[in-house]
Tab-separated table of C-alpha atoms in Angstrom:
chain	number	residue	atom	x	y	z
A	1	UNK	CA	55.285	38.598	-152.724
A	2	UNK	CA	56.450	35.606	-151.605
A	3	UNK	CA	60.431	34.349	-149.736
A	4	UNK	CA	61.012	31.075	-149.434
A	5	UNK	CA	64.535	30.415	-147.231
A	6	UNK	CA	66.424	27.348	-149.693
A	7	UNK	CA	68.224	25.349	-147.228
A	8	UNK	CA	69.346	21.818	-149.102
A	9	UNK	CA	69.018	19.231	-146.140
A	10	UNK	CA	71.978	17.130	-147.308
A	11	UNK	CA	75.409	17.272	-149.027
A	12	UNK	CA	76.473	21.085	-148.683
A	13	UNK	CA	77.814	22.793	-146.113
A	14	UNK	CA	75.314	23.658	-142.398
A	15	UNK	CA	73.896	27.058	-141.972
A	16	UNK	CA	73.764	29.571	-138.899
A	17	UNK	CA	71.002	30.863	-137.742
A	18	UNK	CA	71.907	34.187	-139.588
A	19	UNK	CA	72.989	32.702	-142.652
A	20	UNK	CA	70.938	30.714	-145.656
A	21	UNK	CA	72.019	29.386	-148.352
A	22	UNK	CA	69.461	31.349	-151.319
A	23	UNK	CA	66.163	32.944	-150.767
A	24	UNK	CA	63.760	32.707	-153.171
A	25	UNK	CA	61.780	34.997	-153.942
A	26	UNK	CA	58.275	34.588	-155.887
A	27	UNK	CA	56.068	36.743	-157.838
A	28	UNK	CA	58.058	40.528	-156.850
A	29	UNK	CA	56.426	43.280	-159.163
A	30	UNK	CA	59.292	45.079	-158.786
A	31	UNK	CA	63.090	45.304	-157.975
A	32	UNK	CA	65.475	47.766	-156.607
A	33	UNK	CA	69.218	47.350	-156.820
A	34	UNK	CA	70.946	50.142	-154.188
A	35	UNK	CA	74.691	51.386	-154.910
A	36	UNK	CA	77.214	50.281	-152.667
A	37	UNK	CA	76.219	53.052	-149.412
A	38	UNK	CA	78.717	54.029	-147.177
A	39	UNK	CA	78.646	55.418	-143.696
A	40	UNK	CA	78.639	59.404	-144.952
A	41	UNK	CA	76.192	62.152	-143.834
A	42	UNK	CA	74.440	64.161	-144.708
A	43	UNK	CA	77.143	66.318	-146.007
A	44	UNK	CA	79.180	63.608	-147.161
A	45	UNK	CA	81.293	62.936	-144.275
A	46	UNK	CA	82.380	59.696	-142.917
A	47	UNK	CA	81.402	58.911	-139.209
A	48	UNK	CA	84.958	58.702	-137.473
A	49	UNK	CA	84.746	54.805	-136.098
A	50	UNK	CA	83.003	51.264	-137.392
A	51	UNK	CA	79.918	51.529	-135.608
A	52	UNK	CA	79.001	55.407	-136.261
A	53	UNK	CA	79.622	54.296	-140.382
A	54	UNK	CA	77.696	51.091	-139.369
A	55	UNK	CA	74.607	53.237	-137.878
A	56	UNK	CA	74.746	55.699	-140.799
A	57	UNK	CA	75.078	53.138	-143.536
A	58	UNK	CA	71.391	51.741	-142.102
A	59	UNK	CA	70.389	55.126	-141.853
A	60	UNK	CA	71.017	55.547	-145.556
A	61	UNK	CA	69.575	52.240	-146.410
A	62	UNK	CA	66.332	52.809	-144.362
A	63	UNK	CA	65.863	56.445	-146.796
A	64	UNK	CA	66.849	54.834	-149.978
A	65	UNK	CA	64.471	52.330	-149.485
A	66	UNK	CA	61.879	54.468	-148.477
A	67	UNK	CA	62.135	56.469	-151.336
A	68	UNK	CA	61.082	53.305	-153.453
A	69	UNK	CA	58.026	52.792	-150.827
A	70	UNK	CA	60.086	49.479	-149.329
A	71	UNK	CA	61.824	48.968	-145.770
A	72	UNK	CA	64.664	46.441	-145.022
A	73	UNK	CA	61.808	43.832	-145.208
A	74	UNK	CA	62.292	44.204	-148.801
A	75	UNK	CA	65.746	43.315	-148.846
A	76	UNK	CA	66.789	39.772	-150.846
A	77	UNK	CA	70.515	39.858	-151.283
A	78	UNK	CA	73.339	41.976	-149.225
A	79	UNK	CA	76.912	42.525	-149.983
A	80	UNK	CA	79.355	43.999	-147.394
A	81	UNK	CA	82.885	45.512	-148.317
A	82	UNK	CA	84.890	45.760	-145.612
A	83	UNK	CA	88.162	47.432	-145.269
A	84	UNK	CA	89.750	44.872	-142.370
A	85	UNK	CA	88.760	41.847	-141.791
A	86	UNK	CA	88.227	42.199	-138.118
A	87	UNK	CA	84.974	44.105	-138.849
A	88	UNK	CA	83.668	41.307	-139.665
A	89	UNK	CA	81.531	40.696	-136.347
A	90	UNK	CA	80.270	44.402	-135.727
A	91	UNK	CA	79.048	43.880	-138.800
A	92	UNK	CA	77.267	40.852	-138.371
A	93	UNK	CA	75.389	42.437	-135.675
A	94	UNK	CA	74.572	45.661	-137.244
A	95	UNK	CA	73.433	43.228	-140.046
A	96	UNK	CA	71.423	41.289	-137.326
A	97	UNK	CA	69.994	44.225	-135.689
A	98	UNK	CA	69.012	46.237	-138.765
A	99	UNK	CA	67.395	42.833	-140.045
A	100	UNK	CA	65.610	42.129	-137.137
A	101	UNK	CA	67.497	38.865	-137.063
A	102	UNK	CA	65.867	37.745	-140.542
A	103	UNK	CA	68.842	35.786	-142.668
A	104	UNK	CA	68.986	36.847	-145.887
A	105	UNK	CA	71.951	35.553	-148.795
A	106	UNK	CA	75.218	37.741	-147.568
A	107	UNK	CA	78.457	38.171	-148.283
A	108	UNK	CA	81.248	39.508	-146.966
A	109	UNK	CA	84.363	40.320	-148.336
A	110	UNK	CA	87.315	42.075	-147.223
A	111	UNK	CA	88.633	45.068	-150.282
A	112	UNK	CA	91.029	48.468	-150.113
A	113	UNK	CA	88.376	50.616	-149.952
A	114	UNK	CA	87.983	54.236	-152.688
A	115	UNK	CA	88.579	56.472	-149.712
A	116	UNK	CA	91.232	56.197	-146.524
A	117	UNK	CA	88.335	56.686	-143.956
A	118	UNK	CA	84.952	54.972	-145.420
A	119	UNK	CA	85.750	51.629	-143.424
A	120	UNK	CA	82.715	49.539	-144.767
A	121	UNK	CA	80.382	50.150	-147.758
A	122	UNK	CA	76.931	47.982	-147.728
A	123	UNK	CA	75.248	47.176	-151.244
A	124	UNK	CA	71.658	45.559	-151.621
A	125	UNK	CA	69.324	43.896	-153.503
A	126	UNK	CA	65.104	44.626	-152.356
A	127	UNK	CA	62.187	43.236	-153.794
A	128	UNK	CA	58.637	44.416	-153.249
């Protein structure tokens, strides 16, 4: 499988180091679509704060990926659902740490979550 960042050279706004316009995935043999994943522990309890929820989300995503013999290196698309716009920077920093600085097509959306104690939810697509 080959992953190629696509950044048009002109006629479109520029990207930042952690943002790309598109990622071409050539010859994947399988795709994994992961539901929105929350910062819940094994008992289904949300961490008390944003940092704790982000840590749990990425831990949960790693476990889900591992169940498909994948890692965060297989992530090709990520959408974050944030309860508050003030969470953007913490979410971005957690994503950068989790992906080792690798940029993937990403969208962040401000939403009302299904439960008041859920501060962020992340869904991903992975390819292998």
